[in-house]
Coordinates of N, CA and C in Angstrom, one line a residue:
I492 N -16.3 -2.4 -12.1 CA -14.9 -2.6 -11.8 C -14.4 -1.4 -10.9
C493 N -14.8 -0.2 -11.2 CA -14.3 0.9 -10.4 C -14.9 0.9 -9.0
L494 N -16.2 0.5 -8.9 CA -16.8 0.4 -7.6 C -16.2 -0.7 -6.7
S495 N -15.9 -1.8 -7.4 CA -15.3 -2.9 -6.7 C -13.9 -2.5 -6.2
L496 N -13.2 -1.7 -7.0 CA -11.8 -1.3 -6.6 C -11.9 -0.3 -5.4
V497 N -12.9 0.6 -5.5 CA -13.1 1.6 -4.4 C -13.4 0.9 -3.1
K498 N -14.3 -0.2 -3.1 CA -14.6 -0.9 -1.9 C -13.3 -1.6 -1.3
L499 N -12.5 -2.1 -2.2 CA -11.2 -2.7 -1.8 C -10.3 -1.7 -1.2
L500 N -10.2 -0.5 -1.8 CA -9.3 0.5 -1.2 C -9.9 1.1 0.1
F501 N -11.2 1.1 0.3 CA -11.8 1.5 1.5 C -11.4 0.5 2.6
Y502 N -11.4 -0.8 2.3 CA -11.0 -1.8 3.3 C -9.5 -1.6 3.7
L503 N -8.7 -1.3 2.7 CA -7.3 -1.2 2.9 C -7.0 0.1 3.8
A504 N -7.8 1.1 3.6 CA -7.6 2.4 4.3 C -8.0 2.2 5.8
H505 N -8.9 1.2 6.1 CA -9.4 1.0 7.4 C -9.1 -0.4 7.9
S506 N -8.1 -1.0 7.5 CA -7.8 -2.4 7.8 C -7.3 -2.4 9.3
P507 N -7.4 -3.6 9.9 CA -6.9 -3.8 11.3 C -5.4 -3.5 11.5
L508 N -4.7 -3.6 10.4 CA -3.2 -3.3 10.4 C -2.9 -1.8 10.3
G509 N -4.0 -1.0 10.0 CA -3.8 0.4 9.7 C -4.0 0.6 8.2
S510 N -3.7 1.9 7.8 CA -3.9 2.2 6.3 C -2.8 1.5 5.5
I511 N -3.2 0.8 4.5 CA -2.3 0.0 3.7 C -2.2 0.6 2.3
A512 N -0.9 0.8 1.8 CA -0.7 1.4 0.5 C -0.2 0.2 -0.4
L513 N -0.8 0.2 -1.6 CA -0.3 -0.7 -2.6 C 0.8 0.0 -3.4
L514 N 2.1 -0.4 -3.2 CA 3.2 0.3 -3.8 C 3.4 0.0 -5.2
D515 N 3.0 -1.2 -5.6 CA 3.1 -1.6 -7.1 C 1.7 -1.6 -7.6
F516 N 1.1 -0.4 -7.8 CA -0.3 -0.3 -8.1 C -0.4 -0.3 -9.7
Q517 N -0.6 -1.5 -10.3 CA -0.8 -1.6 -11.7 C -2.0 -2.4 -12.0
P518 N -2.7 -2.2 -13.1 CA -3.8 -3.0 -13.5 C -3.5 -4.5 -13.5
R519 N -2.3 -4.9 -13.8 CA -2.0 -6.3 -13.9 C -1.9 -7.0 -12.5
Q520 N -2.0 -6.2 -11.5 CA -2.0 -6.7 -10.1 C -3.4 -7.1 -9.6
F521 N -4.4 -6.9 -10.5 CA -5.8 -7.2 -10.1 C -6.4 -8.2 -11.0
V522 N -7.3 -9.0 -10.5 CA -8.1 -9.9 -11.3 C -9.6 -9.8 -10.9
M523 N -10.5 -10.1 -11.8 CA -11.9 -10.2 -11.4 C -12.3 -11.6 -11.0
V524 N -12.9 -11.8 -9.9 CA -13.3 -13.1 -9.4 C -14.8 -13.0 -9.0
D525 N -15.6 -13.7 -9.7 CA -17.1 -13.7 -9.5 C -17.6 -12.2 -9.4
G526 N -17.1 -11.4 -10.3 CA -17.6 -10.0 -10.4 C -17.0 -9.1 -9.4
N527 N -16.0 -9.5 -8.6 CA -15.3 -8.6 -7.7 C -13.9 -8.5 -8.0
L528 N -13.3 -7.3 -7.8 CA -11.9 -7.1 -8.0 C -11.1 -7.6 -6.9
K529 N -10.0 -8.4 -7.1 CA -9.1 -8.9 -6.1 C -7.7 -8.5 -6.4
V530 N -6.9 -8.3 -5.3 CA -5.5 -8.0 -5.5 C -4.8 -9.4 -5.6
T531 N -3.9 -9.5 -6.6 CA -3.2 -10.8 -6.7 C -1.8 -10.8 -6.0
D532 N -1.3 -9.7 -5.7 CA 0.1 -9.6 -5.2 C 0.2 -8.6 -4.1
M533 N 0.4 -9.1 -2.9 CA 0.5 -8.1 -1.7 C 1.9 -8.0 -1.2
D534 N 2.9 -8.5 -2.1 CA 4.3 -8.4 -1.7 C 4.7 -6.9 -1.4
D535 N 4.2 -6.0 -2.2 CA 4.6 -4.6 -2.2 C 3.6 -3.7 -1.4
A536 N 2.8 -4.3 -0.5 CA 1.9 -3.5 0.3 C 2.7 -3.0 1.5
S537 N 2.3 -1.9 2.0 CA 3.0 -1.3 3.1 C 2.0 -0.6 4.1
T538 N 2.2 -0.8 5.4 CA 1.4 -0.1 6.4 C 2.2 1.1 6.9
E539 N 3.4 1.4 6.5 CA 4.2 2.5 7.0 C 3.8 3.8 6.3
E540 N 3.4 4.8 7.2 CA 3.2 6.1 6.7 C 4.6 6.9 6.8
L541 N 4.9 7.7 5.8 CA 6.1 8.4 5.7 C 6.4 9.2 7.0
S542 N 7.6 9.1 7.6 CA 7.9 10.0 8.7 C 8.3 11.4 8.3
C543 N 8.0 12.4 9.1 CA 8.3 13.7 8.7 C 8.6 14.6 10.0
K544 N 9.2 15.7 9.7 CA 9.5 16.7 10.7 C 8.7 18.0 10.5
G545 N 8.2 18.2 9.3 CA 7.4 19.3 8.9 C 6.6 19.0 7.7
D546 N 5.7 19.9 7.3 CA 4.9 19.7 6.1 C 5.7 19.6 4.8
S547 N 6.8 20.2 4.8 CA 7.7 20.2 3.6 C 8.2 18.8 3.3
D548 N 8.2 17.9 4.3 CA 8.6 16.5 4.1 C 7.5 15.6 3.5
C549 N 6.3 16.2 3.4 CA 5.1 15.4 3.0 C 4.6 15.8 1.7
T550 N 5.4 15.6 0.7 CA 4.9 15.8 -0.7 C 4.7 14.5 -1.4
L551 N 3.5 14.3 -1.9 CA 3.2 13.0 -2.6 C 3.4 13.3 -4.1
D552 N 4.4 12.6 -4.6 CA 4.8 12.9 -6.0 C 4.4 11.8 -7.0
F553 N 3.8 12.2 -8.1 CA 3.5 11.3 -9.2 C 4.2 11.9 -10.4
P554 N 4.2 11.1 -11.5 CA 4.9 11.6 -12.7 C 4.4 13.0 -13.3
T555 N 3.1 13.2 -13.1 CA 2.5 14.4 -13.7 C 2.0 15.4 -12.7
K556 N 1.9 15.0 -11.4 CA 1.3 15.8 -10.3 C 2.0 15.6 -9.0
S557 N 2.0 16.7 -8.2 CA 2.5 16.6 -6.8 C 1.5 17.1 -5.9
F558 N 1.3 16.6 -4.7 CA 0.4 17.0 -3.7 C 1.0 17.3 -2.4
P559 N 0.9 18.5 -1.8 CA 1.4 18.7 -0.4 C 0.5 18.1 0.6
L560 N 1.0 17.4 1.6 CA 0.2 16.9 2.7 C 0.7 17.5 4.0
K561 N 0.0 17.2 5.1 CA 0.3 17.7 6.4 C 1.2 16.7 7.2
C562 N 2.1 17.2 8.0 CA 2.8 16.4 8.9 C 2.1 16.4 10.3
S563 N 1.7 15.2 10.8 CA 1.0 15.1 12.0 C 1.8 15.3 13.2
V564 N 1.2 15.5 14.4 CA 1.9 15.7 15.6 C 2.8 14.5 15.9
A565 N 2.3 13.3 15.5 CA 3.1 12.0 15.7 C 4.2 11.9 14.7
G566 N 4.4 12.9 13.8 CA 5.6 12.8 12.9 C 5.4 11.9 11.7
K567 N 4.1 11.8 11.3 CA 3.8 11.0 10.1 C 3.0 11.9 9.1
C568 N 3.2 11.6 7.8 CA 2.5 12.3 6.8 C 1.1 11.8 6.7
E569 N 0.2 12.7 7.1 CA -1.2 12.3 7.3 C -1.9 11.8 6.0
G570 N -2.4 10.5 6.1 CA -3.2 10.0 5.0 C -2.5 9.7 3.7
M571 N -1.1 9.6 3.8 CA -0.4 9.4 2.5 C -0.7 8.1 1.8
N572 N -0.8 7.0 2.6 CA -1.1 5.7 2.0 C -2.5 5.7 1.3
E573 N -3.5 6.3 2.0 CA -4.8 6.3 1.4 C -4.8 7.2 0.1
K574 N -4.2 8.3 0.2 CA -4.2 9.2 -1.0 C -3.4 8.7 -2.1
K575 N -2.4 7.9 -1.8 CA -1.6 7.3 -2.9 C -2.5 6.3 -3.6
N576 N -3.2 5.5 -2.9 CA -4.1 4.5 -3.5 C -5.2 5.2 -4.3
V577 N -5.8 6.2 -3.8 CA -6.9 6.9 -4.5 C -6.4 7.5 -5.8
F578 N -5.3 8.2 -5.8 CA -4.8 8.8 -7.0 C -4.4 7.7 -8.1
N579 N -3.8 6.6 -7.6 CA -3.5 5.5 -8.5 C -4.8 4.9 -9.1
A580 N -5.8 4.8 -8.3 CA -7.1 4.3 -8.8 C -7.6 5.3 -9.9
Y581 N -7.4 6.6 -9.7 CA -7.8 7.6 -10.7 C -7.1 7.4 -12.0
R582 N -5.7 7.3 -11.9 CA -5.0 7.4 -13.1 C -4.9 6.1 -13.9
Y583 N -5.1 4.9 -13.2 CA -5.0 3.6 -13.9 C -6.4 3.1 -14.2
F584 N -7.5 3.5 -13.5 CA -8.8 2.9 -13.7 C -9.8 3.9 -14.1
F585 N -10.0 4.9 -13.2 CA -11.1 5.9 -13.4 C -11.0 6.6 -14.8
T586 N -9.8 7.1 -15.1 CA -9.7 7.9 -16.3 C -10.0 7.1 -17.6
Y587 N -9.8 5.7 -17.5 CA -10.1 4.9 -18.7 C -11.5 4.4 -18.7
L588 N -12.1 4.2 -17.6 CA -13.4 3.5 -17.5 C -14.6 4.3 -17.3
L589 N -14.5 5.4 -16.4 CA -15.6 6.1 -16.0 C -16.3 7.0 -17.1
P590 N -15.5 7.6 -18.0 CA -16.1 8.5 -19.0 C -17.0 7.8 -20.0
H591 N -17.0 6.5 -20.1 CA -17.6 5.8 -21.2 C -18.8 5.0 -20.8
S592 N -19.8 5.1 -21.6 CA -21.0 4.2 -21.6 C -22.0 4.4 -20.5
A593 N -21.8 5.4 -19.6 CA -22.9 5.7 -18.6 C -24.0 6.5 -19.3
P594 N -25.2 6.3 -18.7 CA -26.3 7.2 -19.2 C -25.9 8.7 -19.1
L595 N -26.4 9.5 -20.1 CA -26.0 10.9 -20.1 C -26.3 11.6 -18.8
A596 N -27.4 11.3 -18.1 CA -27.8 12.0 -16.9 C -26.8 11.7 -15.8
L597 N -26.1 10.6 -15.8 CA -25.1 10.3 -14.8 C -23.7 10.7 -15.1
R598 N -23.4 11.1 -16.3 CA -22.0 11.5 -16.6 C -21.5 12.6 -15.9
P599 N -22.3 13.7 -15.6 CA -21.8 14.8 -14.8 C -21.3 14.3 -13.4
L600 N -22.0 13.4 -12.8 CA -21.6 12.8 -11.5 C -20.3 12.1 -11.5
L601 N -20.1 11.3 -12.6 CA -18.9 10.6 -12.8 C -17.7 11.5 -13.1
S602 N -18.0 12.6 -13.8 CA -17.0 13.6 -14.1 C -16.6 14.3 -12.7
D603 N -17.5 14.5 -11.8 CA -17.2 15.1 -10.5 C -16.3 14.1 -9.8
I604 N -16.5 12.8 -9.8 CA -15.6 11.8 -9.2 C -14.3 11.9 -9.8
L605 N -14.2 11.9 -11.1 CA -12.9 12.0 -11.8 C -12.1 13.2 -11.4
N606 N -12.8 14.4 -11.4 CA -12.1 15.6 -11.0 C -11.6 15.6 -9.6
A607 N -12.5 15.2 -8.7 CA -12.2 15.2 -7.2 C -11.1 14.2 -6.8
T608 N -11.1 13.0 -7.5 CA -10.0 12.1 -7.2 C -8.7 12.5 -7.9
G609 N -8.8 13.1 -9.0 CA -7.7 13.5 -9.8 C -6.9 14.7 -9.1
D610 N -7.7 15.5 -8.3 CA -7.1 16.6 -7.5 C -6.9 16.2 -6.1
L611 N -7.3 15.0 -5.7 CA -7.2 14.5 -4.3 C -8.0 15.3 -3.4
R612 N -9.2 15.9 -3.9 CA -10.1 16.5 -3.0 C -11.0 15.5 -2.2
Y613 N -11.1 14.3 -2.8 CA -11.8 13.2 -2.2 C -10.8 12.3 -1.6
G614 N -11.1 11.8 -0.3 CA -10.4 10.7 0.2 C -11.3 9.5 -0.2
I615 N -10.9 8.3 0.4 CA -11.6 7.1 0.0 C -13.0 7.1 0.5
N616 N -13.3 7.7 1.7 CA -14.7 7.7 2.2 C -15.6 8.4 1.3
E617 N -15.2 9.6 0.9 CA -16.0 10.5 0.0 C -16.1 9.8 -1.4
T618 N -15.1 9.1 -1.9 CA -15.1 8.5 -3.2 C -16.1 7.3 -3.2
L619 N -16.1 6.5 -2.1 CA -17.1 5.4 -2.0 C -18.5 5.9 -1.9
A620 N -18.7 7.0 -1.1 CA -20.0 7.6 -1.0 C -20.5 8.1 -2.4
A621 N -19.7 8.7 -3.1 CA -20.0 9.2 -4.5 C -20.4 8.1 -5.4
F622 N -19.6 7.0 -5.4 CA -19.9 5.9 -6.2 C -21.3 5.2 -5.9
E623 N -21.5 5.1 -4.6 CA -22.7 4.5 -4.1 C -24.0 5.3 -4.5
K624 N -23.8 6.6 -4.5 CA -24.9 7.5 -4.9 C -25.2 7.3 -6.4
V625 N -24.2 7.2 -7.2 CA -24.4 6.9 -8.7 C -25.1 5.6 -8.8
L626 N -24.6 4.6 -8.1 CA -25.2 3.2 -8.2 C -26.7 3.2 -7.8
H627 N -27.0 4.0 -6.8 CA -28.4 4.1 -6.4 C -29.3 4.7 -7.4
L628 N -28.8 5.8 -8.0 CA -29.5 6.4 -9.1 C -29.7 5.5 -10.3
Y629 N -28.6 4.7 -10.6 CA -28.6 3.8 -11.7 C -29.6 2.7 -11.5
Q630 N -29.6 2.1 -10.3 CA -30.4 0.9 -10.1 C -31.9 1.3 -9.9
S631 N -32.1 2.5 -9.3 CA -33.5 2.9 -9.0 C -34.2 3.5 -10.2
G632 N -33.4 4.0 -11.2 CA -34.0 4.7 -12.4 C -34.3 6.1 -12.1
L633 N -33.9 6.7 -10.9 CA -34.2 8.0 -10.6 C -33.6 9.0 -11.6
Y634 N -32.5 8.6 -12.3 CA -31.9 9.5 -13.3 C -32.8 9.7 -14.5
L635 N -33.9 8.9 -14.6 CA -34.8 9.0 -15.8 C -35.9 10.0 -15.6
Q636 N -36.0 10.6 -14.4 CA -37.1 11.5 -14.2 C -37.2 12.7 -15.2
K637 N -38.5 13.1 -15.4 CA -38.8 14.2 -16.3 C -38.4 14.0 -17.7
R638 N -38.6 12.7 -18.2 CA -38.4 12.4 -19.6 C -39.8 12.3 -20.2
P639 N -39.9 12.6 -21.5 CA -41.1 12.3 -22.3 C -41.4 10.8 -22.3
L640 N -42.7 10.4 -22.2 CA -43.1 9.0 -22.3 C -43.2 8.6 -23.8
L641 N -42.4 7.6 -24.1 CA -42.3 7.2 -25.6 C -42.8 5.8 -25.8
L642 N -43.1 5.1 -24.8 CA -43.5 3.7 -25.0 C -44.9 3.6 -25.6
K643 N -45.6 4.7 -25.5 CA -47.0 4.8 -26.1 C -46.9 4.8 -27.6
D644 N -45.8 5.0 -28.2 CA -45.6 5.0 -29.6 C -45.2 3.6 -30.2
Y645 N -45.3 2.6 -29.3 CA -44.9 1.3 -29.7 C -46.1 0.3 -29.5
I646 N -46.2 -0.6 -30.4 CA -47.2 -1.7 -30.3 C -46.5 -2.8 -29.5
S647 N -47.2 -3.4 -28.5 CA -46.6 -4.5 -27.7 C -47.2 -5.8 -28.2
L648 N -46.4 -6.8 -28.4 CA -46.8 -8.1 -28.9 C -46.4 -9.1 -27.8
K649 N -47.3 -9.5 -27.0 CA -47.0 -10.3 -25.8 C -46.9 -11.8 -26.3
G650 N -45.9 -12.5 -25.7 CA -45.8 -13.9 -25.9 C -44.9 -14.2 -27.1
F651 N -44.2 -13.2 -27.7 CA -43.3 -13.4 -28.8 C -42.0 -12.6 -28.6
R652 N -40.9 -13.1 -29.2 CA -39.7 -12.4 -29.3 C -39.0 -12.7 -30.6
T653 N -38.0 -11.9 -31.0 CA -37.3 -12.2 -32.2 C -36.0 -13.1 -31.8
V654 N -35.6 -13.8 -32.8 CA -34.3 -14.6 -32.6 C -33.1 -13.6 -32.6
E655 N -32.3 -13.9 -31.6 CA -31.1 -13.0 -31.5 C -30.1 -13.5 -32.6
G656 N -29.9 -12.7 -33.6 CA -28.9 -13.0 -34.6 C -28.1 -11.7 -35.0
E657 N -27.4 -11.8 -36.1 CA -26.6 -10.7 -36.5 C -27.5 -9.5 -37.0
D658 N -27.3 -8.4 -36.4 CA -28.1 -7.2 -36.8 C -27.2 -6.0 -36.6
Y659 N -27.8 -4.8 -36.6 CA -27.0 -3.6 -36.5 C -26.3 -3.5 -35.1
K660 N -25.1 -3.0 -35.1 CA -24.3 -2.9 -33.9 C -24.5 -1.5 -33.2
C661 N -24.3 -1.6 -31.9 CA -24.3 -0.3 -31.1 C -23.3 -0.5 -30.0
W662 N -23.0 0.6 -29.3 CA -22.0 0.6 -28.3 C -22.5 1.2 -27.0
P663 N -22.3 0.6 -25.9 CA -21.5 -0.6 -25.6 C -22.3 -1.9 -25.5
S664 N -22.5 -2.6 -26.5 CA -23.3 -3.8 -26.6 C -22.8 -4.9 -25.8
Y665 N -23.7 -5.7 -25.1 CA -23.3 -6.9 -24.4 C -23.1 -8.1 -25.4
S666 N -23.5 -7.9 -26.6 CA -23.4 -8.9 -27.6 C -22.6 -8.4 -28.9
H667 N -21.7 -9.2 -29.4 CA -21.0 -8.8 -30.6 C -21.8 -9.0 -31.9
L668 N -23.0 -9.6 -31.7 CA -23.8 -9.9 -32.9 C -24.7 -8.7 -33.2
G669 N -25.1 -8.0 -32.2 CA -26.0 -6.9 -32.5 C -26.0 -5.9 -31.3
C670 N -27.2 -5.3 -31.0 CA -27.3 -4.3 -30.0 C -28.1 -4.8 -28.8
L671 N -27.4 -5.1 -27.8 CA -27.9 -5.6 -26.5 C -27.4 -4.7 -25.4
L672 N -28.4 -4.0 -24.8 CA -28.0 -2.9 -23.8 C -28.8 -3.1 -22.5
S673 N -28.1 -2.6 -21.5 CA -28.8 -2.6 -20.1 C -29.8 -1.4 -20.1
V674 N -31.0 -1.7 -19.5 CA -32.0 -0.7 -19.4 C -32.6 -0.8 -18.0
H675 N -33.3 0.3 -17.6 CA -34.0 0.2 -16.3 C -35.4 -0.3 -16.5
S676 N -36.0 0.0 -17.7 CA -37.4 -0.4 -18.0 C -37.6 -0.4 -19.5
A677 N -38.8 -0.8 -19.8 CA -39.2 -0.8 -21.2 C -39.3 0.7 -21.7
E678 N -39.6 1.6 -20.8 CA -39.7 3.0 -21.2 C -38.4 3.6 -21.6
E679 N -37.3 3.2 -20.8 CA -36.0 3.6 -21.2 C -35.5 3.0 -22.5
A680 N -35.9 1.7 -22.7 CA -35.6 1.0 -23.9 C -36.3 1.7 -25.1
A681 N -37.5 2.2 -25.0 CA -38.2 2.9 -26.0 C -37.4 4.2 -26.4
A682 N -36.9 4.9 -25.4 CA -36.1 6.1 -25.6 C -34.8 5.8 -26.4
I683 N -34.2 4.7 -26.0 CA -32.9 4.3 -26.7 C -33.3 3.9 -28.2
C684 N -34.3 3.1 -28.4 CA -34.8 2.7 -29.7 C -35.1 4.0 -30.6
N685 N -35.7 5.0 -30.0 CA -36.0 6.2 -30.7 C -34.8 7.0 -31.2
S686 N -33.7 6.8 -30.4 CA -32.5 7.6 -30.6 C -31.6 6.9 -31.7
Q687 N -32.0 5.7 -32.1 CA -31.2 4.9 -33.1 C -32.0 4.7 -34.4
S688 N -31.5 5.3 -35.5 CA -32.3 5.3 -36.7 C -32.6 3.9 -37.2
Q689 N -31.7 2.9 -36.9 CA -31.9 1.6 -37.4 C -32.9 0.8 -36.6
C690 N -33.2 1.2 -35.4 CA -34.1 0.4 -34.5 C -35.5 0.5 -34.9
Q691 N -36.1 -0.7 -35.1 CA -37.5 -0.8 -35.4 C -38.3 -1.6 -34.3
S692 N -37.6 -2.3 -33.5 CA -38.3 -3.1 -32.4 C -37.3 -3.4 -31.3
F693 N -37.8 -3.8 -30.1 CA -36.9 -4.2 -29.1 C -37.7 -5.2 -28.2
T694 N -36.9 -6.0 -27.5 CA -37.4 -7.0 -26.5 C -36.6 -6.8 -25.2
V695 N -37.3 -6.6 -24.1 CA -36.6 -6.6 -22.8 C -36.5 -8.1 -22.4
T696 N -35.3 -8.6 -22.3 CA -35.0 -10.0 -22.1 C -35.0 -10.3 -20.6
Q697 N -34.9 -11.6 -20.3 CA -34.9 -12.1 -18.9 C -33.5 -12.0 -18.3
Q698 N -32.5 -11.7 -19.2 CA -31.1 -11.6 -18.7 C -30.9 -10.3 -17.9
R699 N -30.1 -10.4 -16.8 CA -29.9 -9.3 -15.9 C -28.4 -9.1 -15.7
T700 N -28.0 -7.8 -15.5 CA -26.6 -7.5 -15.2 C -26.4 -7.6 -13.7
W701 N -25.2 -7.3 -13.3 CA -24.8 -7.4 -11.9 C -25.6 -6.4 -11.0
T702 N -26.1 -5.3 -11.7 CA -26.9 -4.3 -10.9 C -28.3 -4.7 -10.8
G703 N -28.7 -5.8 -11.5 CA -30.1 -6.2 -11.5 C -30.9 -5.7 -12.6
R704 N -30.3 -4.9 -13.5 CA -31.0 -4.3 -14.6 C -31.2 -5.3 -15.7
P705 N -32.3 -5.3 -16.4 CA -32.5 -6.3 -17.5 C -31.7 -5.8 -18.8
L706 N -31.5 -6.7 -19.7 CA -30.9 -6.4 -21.0 C -32.0 -6.4 -22.0
A707 N -31.9 -5.4 -22.9 CA -32.9 -5.2 -24.0 C -32.2 -5.4 -25.3
L708 N -32.8 -6.2 -26.2 CA -32.3 -6.5 -27.5 C -33.0 -5.6 -28.5
F709 N -32.2 -4.7 -29.2 CA -32.7 -3.8 -30.2 C -32.4 -4.3 -31.6
Q710 N -33.5 -4.3 -32.5 CA -33.3 -4.9 -33.8 C -33.9 -4.0 -34.9
S711 N -33.4 -4.2 -36.1 CA -33.8 -3.4 -37.2 C -34.9 -4.1 -38.1
S712 N -35.2 -5.3 -37.8 CA -36.2 -6.0 -38.6 C -37.0 -7.0 -37.7
L713 N -38.1 -7.5 -38.3 CA -39.0 -8.4 -37.5 C -39.0 -9.8 -38.0
T714 N -37.9 -10.2 -38.6 CA -37.9 -11.6 -39.1 C -37.8 -12.6 -37.9
D715 N -38.2 -13.8 -38.2 CA -38.0 -14.9 -37.2 C -38.6 -14.7 -35.8
L716 N -39.9 -14.4 -35.8 CA -40.6 -14.3 -34.5 C -40.8 -15.7 -34.0
I717 N -40.6 -15.9 -32.7 CA -40.8 -17.2 -32.0 C -41.6 -17.0 -30.8
P718 N -42.4 -18.0 -30.4 CA -43.2 -17.9 -29.2 C -42.3 -17.9 -27.9
D719 N -42.7 -17.1 -27.0 CA -42.0 -17.0 -25.7 C -43.0 -16.4 -24.7
P720 N -43.5 -17.3 -23.8 CA -44.6 -16.8 -22.9 C -44.1 -15.7 -21.9
N721 N -42.8 -15.6 -21.7 CA -42.3 -14.5 -20.8 C -41.8 -13.3 -21.5
A722 N -42.0 -13.2 -22.8 CA -41.4 -12.1 -23.6 C -42.5 -11.1 -24.0
V723 N -42.1 -9.9 -24.2 CA -43.0 -8.9 -24.9 C -42.1 -8.2 -25.9
L724 N -42.6 -8.2 -27.1 CA -41.9 -7.5 -28.2 C -42.6 -6.2 -28.5
Y725 N -41.7 -5.1 -28.5 CA -42.2 -3.8 -28.7 C -41.8 -3.3 -30.1
I726 N -42.8 -2.9 -30.9 CA -42.6 -2.5 -32.3 C -43.0 -1.1 -32.5
K727 N -42.1 -0.3 -33.2 CA -42.4 1.1 -33.6 C -43.6 1.1 -34.4
Q728 N -44.6 2.0 -34.1 CA -45.8 2.1 -34.9 C -45.5 2.8 -36.2
S729 N -44.5 3.6 -36.3 CA -44.2 4.2 -37.6 C -43.7 3.2 -38.6

C-alpha cells in the first residue's frame, strides 16, 4: 500500500501539469484496485504553488509540525505541493503501516523512511528510491544473509501436505484459521518455525503474494496428511 502510494505521489510531483498537491489528503480518498492504490476524488487537487516575496512566506504548517521552505526567484514556495503530499503520506499511511510485520532485518530501513519523511528530509524521489531498495532486498532474500542454516534440522516429506484447518494463530497471518506467512524460501520458513514454540511442521505452498514470495503454512500437528505431487512437508526432527 505504501509503495503504491509513493508511486502515485511520484507521478503527481512530475505530472505534465506540474507538481500536484492533494489538498484533501485522507485515507478515505483512496481505494485499492487490482493491488494498486488509486485516488477517488481529484476535486481538491491543485497545481498552484504558493506565491511568496521571501522565505518567511513559505512555512508549511501541519497540526503538530511546521516546516520552513525557500522562496524561489520566480516568487513561488519551492516544492510545497510535493512536500505537502509526502508529509501527509507519512502521517496518514506510513506511521500506521510501516512499523508492523516487516522482517526484523528490514525494520531499520523502514524506520529510516519514517524518520526522513516525518522530518521532510526526503522528497518524493528519495522516498521512492528508499522503498524500491527495501522491495529489492525483500524479493531477493538478501536480507537473510549470514543466518544459521536450520533446514537441516527438518525431515522433508515430498508429495504430501497437511490439510489447512484451524490451528495455532500467528501475526500477521494471511489466514484467520492458522499461521500462513510469506517467506523467501524453505530456509526462512525453518527459521520462523524454530522461533514459534507451537510449530512442529510447515509446508511451502503454491500460493504467492504480490511480491512473488510463496506463502508457508505452519502447523502444530501432523494430522490429515494428503497426497500432493507439488508439495513438500517439512517436519521438526525433535
